[in-house]
PDB file of N, CA and C in Angstrom:
ATOM      1  N   UNK A1260     -16.479   3.719  -1.300  1.00 88.00           N
ATOM      2  CA  UNK A1260     -15.261   3.371  -0.577  1.00 88.00           C
ATOM      3  C   UNK A1260     -14.113   4.207  -1.139  1.00 88.00           C
ATOM      4  N   UNK A1261     -13.454   4.968  -0.306  1.00 93.00           N
ATOM      5  CA  UNK A1261     -12.293   5.743  -0.793  1.00 93.00           C
ATOM      6  C   UNK A1261     -11.195   4.833  -1.342  1.00 93.00           C
ATOM      7  N   UNK A1262     -10.571   5.288  -2.420  1.00 95.00           N
ATOM      8  CA  UNK A1262      -9.428   4.584  -3.001  1.00 95.00           C
ATOM      9  C   UNK A1262      -8.225   5.509  -2.920  1.00 95.00           C
ATOM     10  N   UNK A1263      -7.121   4.982  -2.458  1.00 96.00           N
ATOM     11  CA  UNK A1263      -5.882   5.734  -2.300  1.00 96.00           C
ATOM     12  C   UNK A1263      -4.832   5.095  -3.205  1.00 96.00           C
ATOM     13  N   UNK A1264      -4.193   5.910  -4.035  1.00 97.00           N
ATOM     14  CA  UNK A1264      -3.104   5.428  -4.882  1.00 97.00           C
ATOM     15  C   UNK A1264      -1.781   5.815  -4.234  1.00 97.00           C
ATOM     16  N   UNK A1265      -0.825   4.879  -4.273  1.00 96.00           N
ATOM     17  CA  UNK A1265       0.489   5.099  -3.680  1.00 96.00           C
ATOM     18  C   UNK A1265       1.565   4.689  -4.676  1.00 96.00           C
ATOM     19  N   UNK A1266       2.724   5.286  -4.532  1.00 96.00           N
ATOM     20  CA  UNK A1266       3.890   4.911  -5.338  1.00 96.00           C
ATOM     21  C   UNK A1266       5.056   4.708  -4.395  1.00 96.00           C
ATOM     22  N   UNK A1267       5.707   3.564  -4.521  1.00 96.00           N
ATOM     23  CA  UNK A1267       6.933   3.302  -3.784  1.00 96.00           C
ATOM     24  C   UNK A1267       7.959   2.772  -4.770  1.00 96.00           C
ATOM     25  N   UNK A1268       9.209   2.721  -4.343  1.00 98.00           N
ATOM     26  CA  UNK A1268      10.283   2.285  -5.242  1.00 98.00           C
ATOM     27  C   UNK A1268      11.204   1.326  -4.505  1.00 98.00           C
ATOM     28  N   UNK A1269      11.566   0.268  -5.200  1.00 98.00           N
ATOM     29  CA  UNK A1269      12.454  -0.743  -4.625  1.00 98.00           C
ATOM     30  C   UNK A1269      13.914  -0.335  -4.739  1.00 98.00           C
ATOM     31  N   UNK A1270      14.717  -0.858  -3.832  1.00 98.00           N
ATOM     32  CA  UNK A1270      16.169  -0.724  -3.955  1.00 98.00           C
ATOM     33  C   UNK A1270      16.609  -1.556  -5.162  1.00 98.00           C
ATOM     34  N   UNK A1271      17.658  -1.141  -5.844  1.00 98.00           N
ATOM     35  CA  UNK A1271      18.141  -1.917  -6.988  1.00 98.00           C
ATOM     36  C   UNK A1271      18.432  -3.365  -6.588  1.00 98.00           C
ATOM     37  N   UNK A1272      17.988  -4.280  -7.423  1.00 98.00           N
ATOM     38  CA  UNK A1272      18.252  -5.687  -7.203  1.00 98.00           C
ATOM     39  C   UNK A1272      17.300  -6.403  -6.262  1.00 98.00           C
ATOM     40  N   UNK A1273      16.289  -5.713  -5.721  1.00 98.00           N
ATOM     41  CA  UNK A1273      15.392  -6.351  -4.750  1.00 98.00           C
ATOM     42  C   UNK A1273      14.054  -6.772  -5.364  1.00 98.00           C
ATOM     43  N   UNK A1274      13.925  -6.665  -6.679  1.00 98.00           N
ATOM     44  CA  UNK A1274      12.650  -6.955  -7.342  1.00 98.00           C
ATOM     45  C   UNK A1274      12.175  -8.393  -7.083  1.00 98.00           C
ATOM     46  N   UNK A1275      13.029  -9.367  -7.315  1.00 98.00           N
ATOM     47  CA  UNK A1275      12.629 -10.766  -7.157  1.00 98.00           C
ATOM     48  C   UNK A1275      12.249 -11.060  -5.707  1.00 98.00           C
ATOM     49  N   UNK A1276      13.052 -10.576  -4.775  1.00 98.00           N
ATOM     50  CA  UNK A1276      12.756 -10.829  -3.362  1.00 98.00           C
ATOM     51  C   UNK A1276      11.429 -10.202  -2.960  1.00 98.00           C
ATOM     52  N   UNK A1277      11.156  -8.989  -3.442  1.00 98.00           N
ATOM     53  CA  UNK A1277       9.888  -8.317  -3.139  1.00 98.00           C
ATOM     54  C   UNK A1277       8.716  -9.161  -3.637  1.00 98.00           C
ATOM     55  N   UNK A1278       8.819  -9.630  -4.875  1.00 98.00           N
ATOM     56  CA  UNK A1278       7.751 -10.461  -5.440  1.00 98.00           C
ATOM     57  C   UNK A1278       7.571 -11.741  -4.618  1.00 98.00           C
ATOM     58  N   UNK A1279       8.680 -12.363  -4.233  1.00 98.00           N
ATOM     59  CA  UNK A1279       8.609 -13.613  -3.459  1.00 98.00           C
ATOM     60  C   UNK A1279       7.973 -13.380  -2.092  1.00 98.00           C
ATOM     61  N   UNK A1280       8.345 -12.288  -1.434  1.00 97.00           N
ATOM     62  CA  UNK A1280       7.785 -11.981  -0.115  1.00 97.00           C
ATOM     63  C   UNK A1280       6.277 -11.731  -0.215  1.00 97.00           C
ATOM     64  N   UNK A1281       5.847 -11.119  -1.316  1.00 97.00           N
ATOM     65  CA  UNK A1281       4.427 -10.808  -1.475  1.00 97.00           C
ATOM     66  C   UNK A1281       3.611 -11.949  -2.092  1.00 97.00           C
ATOM     67  N   UNK A1282       4.254 -13.058  -2.407  1.00 96.00           N
ATOM     68  CA  UNK A1282       3.506 -14.190  -2.957  1.00 96.00           C
ATOM     69  C   UNK A1282       2.456 -14.668  -1.954  1.00 96.00           C
ATOM     70  N   UNK A1283       2.738 -14.488  -0.676  1.00 94.00           N
ATOM     71  CA  UNK A1283       1.794 -14.850   0.377  1.00 94.00           C
ATOM     72  C   UNK A1283       2.142 -14.050   1.624  1.00 94.00           C
ATOM     73  N   UNK A1284       1.317 -13.063   1.945  1.00 95.00           N
ATOM     74  CA  UNK A1284       1.596 -12.279   3.150  1.00 95.00           C
ATOM     75  C   UNK A1284       1.063 -13.024   4.373  1.00 95.00           C
ATOM     76  N   UNK A1285       1.621 -12.753   5.540  1.00 96.00           N
ATOM     77  CA  UNK A1285       1.167 -13.448   6.756  1.00 96.00           C
ATOM     78  C   UNK A1285      -0.327 -13.208   7.025  1.00 96.00           C
ATOM     79  N   UNK A1286      -1.013 -14.245   7.440  1.00 98.00           N
ATOM     80  CA  UNK A1286      -2.443 -14.139   7.752  1.00 98.00           C
ATOM     81  C   UNK A1286      -2.692 -13.083   8.824  1.00 98.00           C
ATOM     82  N   UNK A1287      -1.770 -12.950   9.775  1.00 98.00           N
ATOM     83  CA  UNK A1287      -1.924 -11.958  10.836  1.00 98.00           C
ATOM     84  C   UNK A1287      -1.877 -10.536  10.281  1.00 98.00           C
ATOM     85  N   UNK A1288      -1.063 -10.325   9.241  1.00 98.00           N
ATOM     86  CA  UNK A1288      -0.999  -9.006   8.610  1.00 98.00           C
ATOM     87  C   UNK A1288      -2.288  -8.712   7.863  1.00 98.00           C
ATOM     88  N   UNK A1289      -2.788  -9.691   7.111  1.00 98.00           N
ATOM     89  CA  UNK A1289      -4.057  -9.504   6.399  1.00 98.00           C
ATOM     90  C   UNK A1289      -5.175  -9.177   7.386  1.00 98.00           C
ATOM     91  N   UNK A1290      -5.206  -9.874   8.504  1.00 98.00           N
ATOM     92  CA  UNK A1290      -6.232  -9.623   9.520  1.00 98.00           C
ATOM     93  C   UNK A1290      -6.100  -8.222  10.103  1.00 98.00           C
ATOM     94  N   UNK A1291      -4.871  -7.776  10.367  1.00 98.00           N
ATOM     95  CA  UNK A1291      -4.655  -6.424  10.908  1.00 98.00           C
ATOM     96  C   UNK A1291      -5.085  -5.359   9.904  1.00 98.00           C
ATOM     97  N   UNK A1292      -4.773  -5.575   8.622  1.00 98.00           N
ATOM     98  CA  UNK A1292      -5.188  -4.622   7.585  1.00 98.00           C
ATOM     99  C   UNK A1292      -6.713  -4.539   7.513  1.00 98.00           C
ATOM    100  N   UNK A1293      -7.371  -5.686   7.510  1.00 98.00           N
ATOM    101  CA  UNK A1293      -8.842  -5.687   7.451  1.00 98.00           C
ATOM    102  C   UNK A1293      -9.442  -5.032   8.702  1.00 98.00           C
ATOM    103  N   UNK A1294      -8.884  -5.317   9.867  1.00 98.00           N
ATOM    104  CA  UNK A1294      -9.386  -4.710  11.107  1.00 98.00           C
ATOM    105  C   UNK A1294      -9.210  -3.198  11.091  1.00 98.00           C
ATOM    106  N   UNK A1295      -8.217  -2.706  10.352  1.00 98.00           N
ATOM    107  CA  UNK A1295      -7.964  -1.265  10.255  1.00 98.00           C
ATOM    108  C   UNK A1295      -8.773  -0.623   9.126  1.00 98.00           C
ATOM    109  N   UNK A1296      -9.653  -1.404   8.485  1.00 98.00           N
ATOM    110  CA  UNK A1296     -10.558  -0.832   7.490  1.00 98.00           C
ATOM    111  C   UNK A1296     -10.171  -1.028   6.035  1.00 98.00           C
ATOM    112  N   UNK A1297      -9.137  -1.822   5.757  1.00 98.00           N
ATOM    113  CA  UNK A1297      -8.737  -2.060   4.367  1.00 98.00           C
ATOM    114  C   UNK A1297      -9.655  -3.120   3.772  1.00 98.00           C
ATOM    115  N   UNK A1298     -10.247  -2.799   2.621  1.00 98.00           N
ATOM    116  CA  UNK A1298     -11.098  -3.744   1.916  1.00 98.00           C
ATOM    117  C   UNK A1298     -10.339  -4.411   0.774  1.00 98.00           C
ATOM    118  N   UNK A1299      -9.398  -3.697   0.180  1.00 98.00           N
ATOM    119  CA  UNK A1299      -8.612  -4.251  -0.914  1.00 98.00           C
ATOM    120  C   UNK A1299      -7.298  -3.487  -1.014  1.00 98.00           C
ATOM    121  N   UNK A1300      -6.214  -4.204  -1.311  1.00 98.00           N
ATOM    122  CA  UNK A1300      -4.908  -3.569  -1.524  1.00 98.00           C
ATOM    123  C   UNK A1300      -4.249  -4.323  -2.668  1.00 98.00           C
ATOM    124  N   UNK A1301      -4.067  -3.651  -3.767  1.00 98.00           N
ATOM    125  CA  UNK A1301      -3.485  -4.251  -4.964  1.00 98.00           C
ATOM    126  C   UNK A1301      -2.191  -3.531  -5.285  1.00 98.00           C
ATOM    127  N   UNK A1302      -1.156  -4.296  -5.664  1.00 98.00           N
ATOM    128  CA  UNK A1302       0.144  -3.709  -6.000  1.00 98.00           C
ATOM    129  C   UNK A1302       0.551  -4.177  -7.390  1.00 98.00           C
ATOM    130  N   UNK A1303       0.970  -3.226  -8.237  1.00 98.00           N
ATOM    131  CA  UNK A1303       1.561  -3.515  -9.542  1.00 98.00           C
ATOM    132  C   UNK A1303       3.019  -3.106  -9.485  1.00 98.00           C
ATOM    133  N   UNK A1304       3.867  -3.817 -10.217  1.00 98.00           N
ATOM    134  CA  UNK A1304       5.286  -3.471 -10.262  1.00 98.00           C
ATOM    135  C   UNK A1304       5.722  -3.285 -11.702  1.00 98.00           C
ATOM    136  N   UNK A1305       6.450  -2.191 -11.954  1.00 98.00           N
ATOM    137  CA  UNK A1305       7.088  -1.919 -13.237  1.00 98.00           C
ATOM    138  C   UNK A1305       8.561  -1.669 -12.937  1.00 98.00           C
ATOM    139  N   UNK A1306       9.382  -2.692 -13.157  1.00 98.00           N
ATOM    140  CA  UNK A1306      10.784  -2.566 -12.770  1.00 98.00           C
ATOM    141  C   UNK A1306      10.877  -2.411 -11.273  1.00 98.00           C
ATOM    142  N   UNK A1307      11.458  -1.301 -10.837  1.00 98.00           N
ATOM    143  CA  UNK A1307      11.593  -1.026  -9.397  1.00 98.00           C
ATOM    144  C   UNK A1307      10.440  -0.198  -8.848  1.00 98.00           C
ATOM    145  N   UNK A1308       9.568   0.301  -9.721  1.00 98.00           N
ATOM    146  CA  UNK A1308       8.454   1.148  -9.289  1.00 98.00           C
ATOM    147  C   UNK A1308       7.244   0.300  -8.920  1.00 98.00           C
ATOM    148  N   UNK A1309       6.675   0.598  -7.761  1.00 98.00           N
ATOM    149  CA  UNK A1309       5.494  -0.092  -7.261  1.00 98.00           C
ATOM    150  C   UNK A1309       4.327   0.882  -7.216  1.00 98.00           C
ATOM    151  N   UNK A1310       3.194   0.436  -7.694  1.00 98.00           N
ATOM    152  CA  UNK A1310       1.976   1.244  -7.690  1.00 98.00           C
ATOM    153  C   UNK A1310       0.912   0.487  -6.914  1.00 98.00           C
ATOM    154  N   UNK A1311       0.392   1.122  -5.883  1.00 97.00           N
ATOM    155  CA  UNK A1311      -0.568   0.506  -4.977  1.00 97.00           C
ATOM    156  C   UNK A1311      -1.926   1.181  -5.172  1.00 97.00           C
ATOM    157  N   UNK A1312      -2.992   0.408  -5.106  1.00 97.00           N
ATOM    158  CA  UNK A1312      -4.342   0.947  -5.044  1.00 97.00           C
ATOM    159  C   UNK A1312      -4.985   0.345  -3.805  1.00 97.00           C
ATOM    160  N   UNK A1313      -5.336   1.209  -2.864  1.00 98.00           N
ATOM    161  CA  UNK A1313      -5.865   0.772  -1.575  1.00 98.00           C
ATOM    162  C   UNK A1313      -7.304   1.263  -1.445  1.00 98.00           C
ATOM    163  N   UNK A1314      -8.218   0.332  -1.214  1.00 98.00           N
ATOM    164  CA  UNK A1314      -9.596   0.695  -0.895  1.00 98.00           C
ATOM    165  C   UNK A1314      -9.732   0.544   0.608  1.00 98.00           C
ATOM    166  N   UNK A1315      -9.941   1.682   1.267  1.00 97.00           N
ATOM    167  CA  UNK A1315      -9.898   1.702   2.730  1.00 97.00           C
ATOM    168  C   UNK A1315     -10.927   2.693   3.259  1.00 97.00           C
ATOM    169  N   UNK A1316     -11.545   2.347   4.371  1.00 97.00           N
ATOM    170  CA  UNK A1316     -12.578   3.201   4.958  1.00 97.00           C
ATOM    171  C   UNK A1316     -12.027   4.580   5.309  1.00 97.00           C
ATOM    172  N   UNK A1317     -10.880   4.638   5.940  1.00 96.00           N
ATOM    173  CA  UNK A1317     -10.267   5.906   6.346  1.00 96.00           C
ATOM    174  C   UNK A1317      -8.749   5.693   6.352  1.00 96.00           C
ATOM    175  N   UNK A1318      -8.070   6.205   5.355  1.00 96.00           N
ATOM    176  CA  UNK A1318      -6.645   5.956   5.173  1.00 96.00           C
ATOM    177  C   UNK A1318      -5.807   6.453   6.356  1.00 96.00           C
ATOM    178  N   UNK A1319      -6.083   7.651   6.827  1.00 95.00           N
ATOM    179  CA  UNK A1319      -5.324   8.187   7.961  1.00 95.00           C
ATOM    180  C   UNK A1319      -5.547   7.359   9.216  1.00 95.00           C
ATOM    181  N   UNK A1320      -6.785   6.943   9.462  1.00 96.00           N
ATOM    182  CA  UNK A1320      -7.089   6.097  10.623  1.00 96.00           C
ATOM    183  C   UNK A1320      -6.351   4.756  10.499  1.00 96.00           C
ATOM    184  N   UNK A1321      -6.345   4.187   9.285  1.00 96.00           N
ATOM    185  CA  UNK A1321      -5.640   2.929   9.077  1.00 96.00           C
ATOM    186  C   UNK A1321      -4.168   3.067   9.432  1.00 96.00           C
ATOM    187  N   UNK A1322      -3.533   4.127   8.932  1.00 96.00           N
ATOM    188  CA  UNK A1322      -2.109   4.334   9.215  1.00 96.00           C
ATOM    189  C   UNK A1322      -1.874   4.494  10.716  1.00 96.00           C
ATOM    190  N   UNK A1323      -2.756   5.224  11.368  1.00 96.00           N
ATOM    191  CA  UNK A1323      -2.628   5.430  12.817  1.00 96.00           C
ATOM    192  C   UNK A1323      -2.761   4.104  13.574  1.00 96.00           C
ATOM    193  N   UNK A1324      -3.754   3.297  13.189  1.00 96.00           N
ATOM    194  CA  UNK A1324      -3.982   2.028  13.876  1.00 96.00           C
ATOM    195  C   UNK A1324      -2.847   1.035  13.647  1.00 96.00           C
ATOM    196  N   UNK A1325      -2.229   1.072  12.470  1.00 96.00           N
ATOM    197  CA  UNK A1325      -1.181   0.114  12.147  1.00 96.00           C
ATOM    198  C   UNK A1325       0.213   0.566  12.554  1.00 96.00           C
ATOM    199  N   UNK A1326       0.381   1.846  12.841  1.00 95.00           N
ATOM    200  CA  UNK A1326       1.712   2.394  13.144  1.00 95.00           C
ATOM    201  C   UNK A1326       2.462   1.581  14.193  1.00 95.00           C
ATOM    202  N   UNK A1327       1.803   1.223  15.288  1.00 95.00           N
ATOM    203  CA  UNK A1327       2.465   0.496  16.371  1.00 95.00           C
ATOM    204  C   UNK A1327       1.989  -0.951  16.497  1.00 95.00           C
ATOM    205  N   UNK A1328       1.217  -1.419  15.533  1.00 97.00           N
ATOM    206  CA  UNK A1328       0.731  -2.804  15.569  1.00 97.00           C
ATOM    207  C   UNK A1328       1.920  -3.744  15.355  1.00 97.00           C
ATOM    208  N   UNK A1329       2.156  -4.677  16.265  1.00 97.00           N
ATOM    209  CA  UNK A1329       3.358  -5.527  16.182  1.00 97.00           C
ATOM    210  C   UNK A1329       3.535  -6.242  14.843  1.00 97.00           C
ATOM    211  N   UNK A1330       2.467  -6.727  14.257  1.00 97.00           N
ATOM    212  CA  UNK A1330       2.579  -7.431  12.970  1.00 97.00           C
ATOM    213  C   UNK A1330       2.997  -6.465  11.874  1.00 97.00           C
ATOM    214  N   UNK A1331       2.427  -5.264  11.861  1.00 96.00           N
ATOM    215  CA  UNK A1331       2.794  -4.282  10.838  1.00 96.00           C
ATOM    216  C   UNK A1331       4.205  -3.747  11.067  1.00 96.00           C
ATOM    217  N   UNK A1332       4.592  -3.555  12.314  1.00 96.00           N
ATOM    218  CA  UNK A1332       5.955  -3.088  12.609  1.00 96.00           C
ATOM    219  C   UNK A1332       6.968  -4.089  12.052  1.00 96.00           C
ATOM    220  N   UNK A1333       6.718  -5.373  12.275  1.00 96.00           N
ATOM    221  CA  UNK A1333       7.618  -6.414  11.757  1.00 96.00           C
ATOM    222  C   UNK A1333       7.609  -6.428  10.227  1.00 96.00           C
ATOM    223  N   UNK A1334       6.435  -6.269   9.618  1.00 97.00           N
ATOM    224  CA  UNK A1334       6.332  -6.258   8.156  1.00 97.00           C
ATOM    225  C   UNK A1334       7.060  -5.054   7.571  1.00 97.00           C
ATOM    226  N   UNK A1335       6.875  -3.893   8.172  1.00 95.00           N
ATOM    227  CA  UNK A1335       7.543  -2.690   7.671  1.00 95.00           C
ATOM    228  C   UNK A1335       9.056  -2.799   7.826  1.00 95.00           C
ATOM    229  N   UNK A1336       9.518  -3.454   8.872  1.00 95.00           N
ATOM    230  CA  UNK A1336      10.960  -3.670   9.032  1.00 95.00           C
ATOM    231  C   UNK A1336      11.473  -4.554   7.903  1.00 95.00           C
ATOM    232  N   UNK A1337      10.695  -5.559   7.541  1.00 96.00           N
ATOM    233  CA  UNK A1337      11.065  -6.450   6.424  1.00 96.00           C
ATOM    234  C   UNK A1337      11.082  -5.677   5.113  1.00 96.00           C
ATOM    235  N   UNK A1338      10.080  -4.814   4.904  1.00 96.00           N
ATOM    236  CA  UNK A1338       9.989  -4.022   3.675  1.00 96.00           C
ATOM    237  C   UNK A1338      11.099  -2.965   3.618  1.00 96.00           C
ATOM    238  N   UNK A1339      11.519  -2.467   4.761  1.00 96.00           N
ATOM    239  CA  UNK A1339      12.566  -1.431   4.803  1.00 96.00           C
ATOM    240  C   UNK A1339      13.840  -1.915   4.132  1.00 96.00           C
ATOM    241  N   UNK A1340      14.106  -3.208   4.200  1.00 96.00           N
ATOM    242  CA  UNK A1340      15.307  -3.759   3.561  1.00 96.00           C
ATOM    243  C   UNK A1340      15.189  -3.753   2.041  1.00 96.00           C
ATOM    244  N   UNK A1341      13.963  -3.625   1.522  1.00 98.00           N
ATOM    245  CA  UNK A1341      13.728  -3.718   0.085  1.00 98.00           C
ATOM    246  C   UNK A1341      13.389  -2.385  -0.574  1.00 98.00           C
ATOM    247  N   UNK A1342      12.897  -1.421   0.194  1.00 97.00           N
ATOM    248  CA  UNK A1342      12.403  -0.159  -0.365  1.00 97.00           C
ATOM    249  C   UNK A1342      13.444   0.956  -0.298  1.00 97.00           C
ATOM    250  N   UNK A1343      13.416   1.819  -1.311  1.00 96.00           N
ATOM    251  CA  UNK A1343      14.285   2.998  -1.309  1.00 96.00           C
ATOM    252  C   UNK A1343      13.972   3.915  -0.130  1.00 96.00           C
ATOM    253  N   UNK A1344      12.683   4.128   0.136  1.00 94.00           N
ATOM    254  CA  UNK A1344      12.256   4.987   1.243  1.00 94.00           C
ATOM    255  C   UNK A1344      11.283   4.192   2.108  1.00 94.00           C
ATOM    256  N   UNK A1345      11.742   3.664   3.232  1.00 89.00           N
ATOM    257  CA  UNK A1345      10.854   2.900   4.117  1.00 89.00           C
ATOM    258  C   UNK A1345       9.747   3.783   4.692  1.00 89.00           C
ATOM    259  N   UNK A1346       8.643   3.148   5.088  1.00 88.00           N
ATOM    260  CA  UNK A1346       7.512   3.868   5.671  1.00 88.00           C
ATOM    261  C   UNK A1346       7.268   3.317   7.062  1.00 88.00           C
ATOM    262  N   UNK A1347       7.394   4.159   8.071  1.00 82.00           N
ATOM    263  CA  UNK A1347       7.144   3.713   9.446  1.00 82.00           C
ATOM    264  C   UNK A1347       5.745   4.104   9.924  1.00 82.00           C
ATOM    265  N   UNK A1348       4.933   4.605   9.009  1.00 86.00           N
ATOM    266  CA  UNK A1348       3.546   4.973   9.285  1.00 86.00           C
ATOM    267  C   UNK A1348       3.419   6.148  10.260  1.00 86.00           C
ATOM    268  N   UNK A1349       4.484   6.900  10.463  1.00 83.00           N
ATOM    269  CA  UNK A1349       4.419   8.011  11.410  1.00 83.00           C
ATOM    270  C   UNK A1349       3.997   9.317  10.744  1.00 83.00           C
ATOM    271  N   UNK A1350       4.087   9.398   9.435  1.00 78.00           N
ATOM    272  CA  UNK A1350       3.763  10.637   8.730  1.00 78.00           C
ATOM    273  C   UNK A1350       2.287  10.780   8.429  1.00 78.00           C
ATOM    274  N   UNK A1351       1.973  11.845   7.738  1.00 85.00           N
ATOM    275  CA  UNK A1351       0.583  12.136   7.379  1.00 85.00           C
ATOM    276  C   UNK A1351       0.357  11.920   5.892  1.00 85.00           C
ATOM    277  N   UNK A1352       1.015  10.916   5.335  1.00 87.00           N
ATOM    278  CA  UNK A1352       0.867  10.600   3.924  1.00 87.00           C
ATOM    279  C   UNK A1352      -0.608  10.511   3.542  1.00 87.00           C
ATOM    280  N   UNK A1353      -0.954  11.074   2.391  1.00 90.00           N
ATOM    281  CA  UNK A1353      -2.341  10.996   1.931  1.00 90.00           C
ATOM    282  C   UNK A1353      -2.442  10.378   0.549  1.00 90.00           C
ATOM    283  N   UNK A1354      -1.366   9.808   0.047  1.00 93.00           N
ATOM    284  CA  UNK A1354      -1.407   9.156  -1.253  1.00 93.00           C
ATOM    285  C   UNK A1354      -1.158  10.127  -2.387  1.00 93.00           C
ATOM    286  N   UNK A1355      -1.278   9.603  -3.598  1.00 95.00           N
ATOM    287  CA  UNK A1355      -1.070  10.417  -4.798  1.00 95.00           C
ATOM    288  C   UNK A1355      -2.288  11.279  -5.073  1.00 95.00           C
ATOM    289  N   UNK A1356      -2.074  12.430  -5.678  1.00 93.00           N
ATOM    290  CA  UNK A1356      -3.181  13.313  -6.044  1.00 93.00           C
ATOM    291  C   UNK A1356      -3.861  12.794  -7.309  1.00 93.00           C
ATOM    292  N   UNK A1357      -5.181  12.747  -7.294  1.00 92.00           N
ATOM    293  CA  UNK A1357      -5.942  12.343  -8.464  1.00 92.00           C
ATOM    294  C   UNK A1357      -5.905  13.463  -9.498  1.00 92.00           C
ATOM    295  N   UNK A1358      -5.541  13.108 -10.714  1.00 94.00           N
ATOM    296  CA  UNK A1358      -5.489  14.082 -11.808  1.00 94.00           C
ATOM    297  C   UNK A1358      -6.711  13.941 -12.696  1.00 94.00           C
ATOM    298  N   UNK A1359      -7.083  12.718 -13.033  1.00 92.00           N
ATOM    299  CA  UNK A1359      -8.197  12.484 -13.943  1.00 92.00           C
ATOM    300  C   UNK A1359      -8.700  11.073 -13.772  1.00 92.00           C
ATOM    301  N   UNK A1360      -9.989  10.855 -13.997  1.00 90.00           N
ATOM    302  CA  UNK A1360     -10.568   9.514 -13.954  1.00 90.00           C
ATOM    303  C   UNK A1360     -11.757   9.451 -14.896  1.00 90.00           C
ATOM    304  N   UNK A1361     -11.912   8.351 -15.592  1.00 92.00           N
ATOM    305  CA  UNK A1361     -13.099   8.073 -16.387  1.00 92.00           C
ATOM    306  C   UNK A1361     -13.937   7.118 -15.565  1.00 92.00           C
ATOM    307  N   UNK A1362     -15.047   7.593 -15.070  1.00 82.00           N
ATOM    308  CA  UNK A1362     -15.907   6.736 -14.259  1.00 82.00           C
ATOM    309  C   UNK A1362     -17.354   7.127 -14.470  1.00 82.00           C
ATOM    310  N   UNK A1363     -18.235   6.187 -14.247  1.00 69.00           N
ATOM    311  CA  UNK A1363     -19.663   6.442 -14.399  1.00 69.00           C
ATOM    312  C   UNK A1363     -20.128   7.537 -13.456  1.00 69.00           C
ATOM    313  N   UNK A1364     -19.559   7.580 -12.256  1.00 64.00           N
ATOM    314  CA  UNK A1364     -19.980   8.581 -11.267  1.00 64.00           C
ATOM    315  C   UNK A1364     -19.631  10.000 -11.713  1.00 64.00           C
ATOM    316  N   UNK A1365     -18.529  10.159 -12.430  1.00 58.00           N
ATOM    317  CA  UNK A1365     -18.067  11.493 -12.781  1.00 58.00           C
ATOM    318  C   UNK A1365     -18.735  12.035 -14.035  1.00 58.00           C
ATOM    319  N   UNK A1366     -19.099  11.151 -14.983  1.00 58.00           N
ATOM    320  CA  UNK A1366     -19.668  11.669 -16.229  1.00 58.00           C
ATOM    321  C   UNK A1366     -21.172  11.466 -16.317  1.00 58.00           C
ATOM    322  N   UNK A1367     -21.786  10.948 -15.265  1.00 53.00           N
ATOM    323  CA  UNK A1367     -23.232  10.810 -15.237  1.00 53.00           C
ATOM    324  C   UNK A1367     -23.749   9.564 -15.948  1.00 53.00           C
ATOM    325  N   UNK A1368     -22.882   8.748 -16.501  1.00 51.00           N
ATOM    326  CA  UNK A1368     -23.315   7.546 -17.201  1.00 51.00           C
ATOM    327  C   UNK A1368     -23.748   6.502 -16.191  1.00 51.00           C
ATOM    328  N   UNK A1369     -24.636   5.638 -16.606  1.00 49.00           N
ATOM    329  CA  UNK A1369     -25.095   4.555 -15.730  1.00 49.00           C
ATOM    330  C   UNK A1369     -24.000   3.497 -15.625  1.00 49.00           C
ATOM    331  N   UNK A1370     -23.913   2.914 -14.453  1.00 44.00           N
ATOM    332  CA  UNK A1370     -22.897   1.872 -14.224  1.00 44.00           C
ATOM    333  C   UNK A1370     -23.291   0.569 -14.870  1.00 44.00           C
TER     334      UNK A1370
END
């Protein structure tokens, strides 16, 4: 399963609200993400910096499918109030570039 790493940044002072909003995302959004091929989406926060790890069948296809999905459009509008750079899913973002990884697959070790 491909894993995509992302970095986003919050507007100053929006940390608590971001955490509160993500305490429970709408069931309709979770369903739309899963229907678009997302198997897991984890977010870590360090101050205003957010680090995402997304396990998704096809990241570009997911973005395309969610770009105009009403639930995602509403969610992205909500996030736009909190993020330094909002994402409308219209670009060709491909995530962060992998620099290095220690994994069984890469060094030949058994899992």
